[in-house]
Short mmCIF file of C-alpha atoms in Angstrom, two decimals:
data_model
loop_
_atom_site.label_atom_id
_atom_site.label_comp_id
_atom_site.label_asym_id
_atom_site.label_seq_id
_atom_site.Cartn_x
_atom_site.Cartn_y
_atom_site.Cartn_z
CA ASP X 23 85.87 123.97 271.50
CA ALA X 24 86.56 127.17 273.48
CA GLN X 25 83.24 126.65 275.94
CA GLY X 26 83.56 123.18 276.71
CA ALA X 27 87.19 124.16 277.90
CA GLU X 28 86.19 127.10 279.87
CA THR X 29 83.25 124.87 281.63
CA LEU X 30 85.74 122.09 282.08
CA THR X 31 88.87 124.51 283.51
CA HIS X 32 85.84 126.27 285.60
CA TYR X 33 84.62 122.81 287.49
CA LEU X 34 88.17 122.00 288.29
CA SER X 35 89.02 125.08 289.58
CA SER X 36 85.89 124.94 291.94
CA HIS X 37 86.19 121.52 292.96
CA TYR X 38 89.99 120.96 293.40
CA THR X 39 90.71 124.20 295.28
CA THR X 40 93.48 122.72 297.62
CA THR X 41 97.22 123.76 296.06
CA GLY X 42 99.36 121.36 294.80
CA GLU X 43 96.79 118.75 295.17
CA THR X 44 97.72 115.96 292.34
CA ILE X 45 95.36 115.56 289.81
CA GLN X 46 95.88 112.46 287.20
CA LEU X 47 94.42 114.52 284.09
CA ALA X 48 95.64 115.56 280.99
CA MET X 49 94.07 118.14 278.44
CA MET X 50 94.46 117.43 274.97
CA THR X 51 93.81 119.57 272.36
CA ASP X 52 95.17 120.42 268.52
CA ASP X 53 94.58 124.24 269.26
CA ALA X 54 97.82 125.25 270.89
CA SER X 55 95.88 128.85 272.11
CA LEU X 56 93.10 126.83 273.56
CA LEU X 57 95.70 124.76 275.42
CA LYS X 58 97.61 127.74 276.92
CA SER X 59 94.15 129.34 278.38
CA MET X 60 93.37 125.89 279.64
CA ARG X 61 96.58 125.60 281.29
CA SER X 62 96.83 129.27 282.36
CA THR X 63 93.21 128.81 284.34
CA PHE X 64 94.04 125.36 286.09
CA ASN X 65 97.74 124.41 285.56
CA ARG X 66 97.57 121.47 287.82
CA VAL X 67 96.65 118.94 284.94
CA ARG X 68 99.06 118.22 282.60
CA GLY X 69 98.36 119.85 278.90
CA MET X 70 99.04 117.55 275.59
CA LEU X 71 99.24 119.21 272.17
CA ASP X 72 98.02 117.40 269.41
CA LEU X 73 100.08 117.85 266.37
CA SER X 74 99.34 114.50 264.65
CA ALA X 75 97.60 115.87 261.64
CA THR X 76 100.51 118.33 261.15
CA THR X 77 103.04 117.42 258.90
CA VAL X 78 106.28 118.05 261.12
CA ALA X 79 109.75 117.92 258.58
CA LYS X 80 112.50 116.00 259.80
CA THR X 81 114.92 118.60 260.58
CA PRO X 82 116.39 120.18 263.75
CA SER X 83 114.41 123.47 263.13
CA ALA X 84 111.11 121.87 262.58
CA TRP X 85 111.74 119.77 265.68
CA GLN X 86 112.65 123.08 267.77
CA ASN X 87 109.31 124.54 266.09
CA VAL X 88 107.58 121.88 268.15
CA VAL X 89 109.22 122.47 271.25
CA GLU X 90 108.76 126.11 271.09
CA THR X 91 104.97 125.83 270.20
CA THR X 92 104.20 123.21 272.74
CA HIS X 93 105.99 125.33 275.55
CA GLY X 94 104.46 128.68 274.15
CA ALA X 95 101.07 126.61 274.95
CA LEU X 96 102.13 125.15 278.34
CA GLY X 97 101.75 122.19 276.97
CA THR X 98 104.15 119.13 278.82
CA THR X 99 103.41 116.93 275.93
CA VAL X 100 103.17 116.95 272.41
CA VAL X 101 101.55 113.81 269.99
CA LEU X 102 102.82 113.45 266.89
CA SER X 103 102.00 111.20 263.77
CA GLU X 104 103.46 107.96 263.22
CA SER X 105 105.28 109.15 260.12
CA ASP X 106 106.77 112.17 262.26
CA ALA X 107 107.74 110.67 265.51
CA THR X 108 111.24 108.93 264.20
CA PRO X 109 113.70 108.10 267.01
CA GLU X 110 115.51 111.48 266.21
CA ALA X 111 112.77 113.82 266.47
CA VAL X 112 111.61 111.96 269.62
CA ASP X 113 115.13 112.23 271.23
CA TYR X 114 115.41 115.85 270.10
CA ILE X 115 112.18 117.01 271.72
CA HIS X 116 112.70 115.10 274.98
CA LYS X 117 115.98 116.27 275.37
CA ARG X 118 114.02 119.69 275.46
CA GLY X 119 111.51 119.11 278.11
CA ILE X 120 108.81 117.93 276.24
CA THR X 121 107.35 114.10 276.40
CA VAL X 122 106.21 112.76 272.88
CA TRP X 123 103.33 110.22 272.49
CA VAL X 124 102.16 108.93 269.35
CA LYS X 125 98.86 108.73 267.46
CA GLN X 126 99.39 105.16 265.37
CA SER X 127 97.77 105.03 262.15
CA ASN X 128 99.20 101.39 261.51
CA TYR X 129 98.57 98.80 263.39
CA SER X 130 100.89 96.01 261.87
CA THR X 131 103.36 94.64 264.36
CA THR X 132 106.29 95.98 263.08
CA SER X 133 105.04 99.44 263.04
CA THR X 134 103.77 99.29 266.77
CA ALA X 135 107.35 97.93 267.98
CA SER X 136 108.86 100.46 265.76
CA ILE X 137 106.84 103.10 267.90
CA MET X 138 107.35 101.33 271.04
CA ALA X 139 111.20 101.68 270.58
CA SER X 140 111.28 105.20 269.31
CA GLY X 141 111.63 106.73 272.43
CA ALA X 142 107.78 107.69 272.74
CA GLY X 143 106.29 108.00 276.14
CA GLY X 144 103.00 106.60 275.09
CA ILE X 145 100.97 105.61 272.29
CA VAL X 146 97.73 106.81 270.87
CA SER X 147 95.82 103.63 269.43
CA SER X 148 92.23 102.68 268.48
CA ASN X 149 93.30 98.90 268.49
CA VAL X 150 94.86 98.30 272.18
CA SER X 151 95.13 94.28 271.03
CA ALA X 152 97.40 95.39 268.17
CA THR X 153 99.40 97.21 270.48
CA ILE X 154 99.50 94.43 273.27
CA SER X 155 100.30 91.81 270.61
CA ALA X 156 103.58 93.86 269.50
CA ARG X 157 104.52 94.44 273.11
CA SER X 158 105.26 90.79 273.02
CA ILE X 159 108.28 91.17 270.84
CA PHE X 160 110.08 92.70 273.88
CA GLU X 161 109.03 90.33 276.21
CA ASN X 162 112.50 88.47 276.65
CA ASP X 163 114.24 91.99 276.23
CA ILE X 164 113.17 94.85 278.28
CA ASN X 165 116.26 96.69 278.09
CA GLY X 166 115.98 96.74 274.27
CA LEU X 167 113.67 99.61 274.55
CA THR X 168 114.50 103.09 274.75
CA ARG X 169 111.59 104.20 277.26
CA ALA X 170 109.07 101.92 278.41
CA PRO X 171 105.73 102.69 276.46
CA LEU X 172 102.31 103.41 277.85
CA ASN X 173 99.72 101.67 275.97
CA ILE X 174 96.89 104.33 275.66
CA ALA X 175 93.42 102.70 274.60
CA HIS X 176 91.92 105.83 272.39
CA ARG X 177 88.23 106.28 273.18
CA GLY X 178 88.14 103.01 275.30
CA MET X 179 88.20 99.99 273.02
CA SER X 180 86.52 101.56 270.13
CA MET X 181 87.41 98.33 267.81
CA GLY X 182 84.21 95.92 269.13
CA PHE X 183 82.64 98.32 271.86
CA TYR X 184 81.04 101.79 271.41
CA PRO X 185 83.86 104.68 271.79
CA ASN X 186 83.85 106.55 275.62
CA THR X 187 81.89 104.23 277.34
CA ILE X 188 82.65 102.48 280.87
CA GLU X 189 82.36 98.83 279.22
CA GLY X 190 84.98 99.96 276.24
CA CYS X 191 87.17 101.24 279.01
CA GLN X 192 86.97 98.06 281.14
CA ALA X 193 87.66 95.90 277.92
CA SER X 194 90.87 97.87 277.12
CA ILE X 195 91.90 97.42 280.81
CA ALA X 196 91.44 93.98 280.57
CA THR X 197 93.28 93.58 277.36
CA GLY X 198 96.11 95.10 278.87
CA ALA X 199 95.71 99.07 278.53
CA THR X 200 97.67 100.81 280.95
CA HIS X 201 96.11 104.07 280.38
CA VAL X 202 92.44 104.97 278.82
CA GLU X 203 91.80 108.17 276.87
CA ILE X 204 88.41 109.17 276.75
CA ASP X 205 86.55 111.85 275.01
CA LEU X 206 84.56 114.22 277.45
CA TYR X 207 81.64 116.38 276.83
CA VAL X 208 80.35 118.84 279.21
CA THR X 209 76.51 119.18 279.46
CA THR X 210 74.49 121.98 280.93
CA ASP X 211 72.83 119.18 283.06
CA ASN X 212 75.35 118.07 285.03
#
């Protein structure tokens, strides 16, 4: 929400004061105006616009709208649904300076392999094990990938562990996640 975003950007601005200091952090929201506000206040983190709940037509004009909406929100990455992230859409959007990640909903090996081969820069997944399993399809043919995907554990390893916990994050890394995405809540008691 807006209050949480304001608190986070204020915290980051007060703790990371060195100009140009690299911060490996991405802010993701489905609210374009909130993302723009956050990135305007503190632009040294990546901005991710989550459009995975929005249906995107499979046309160049719809893909251009995704690009313009993401750029307008000062985003660097857009998250699309599995059904919207066709290789054609991913290619179109990438060529216009936006990285595409895919929010996985179908954990079959075939579906996961299709996402990996689409050219997407990352997969937001609640099932890290399924993603790792599908990756083995490409073990002997890494050149067959259009782009090496990130294996992002959504909320840690939320299948088998409580979401957003240290134990869940450690388990996801132990099973092969390259990144962990967690939901962060800022409280008044620090």
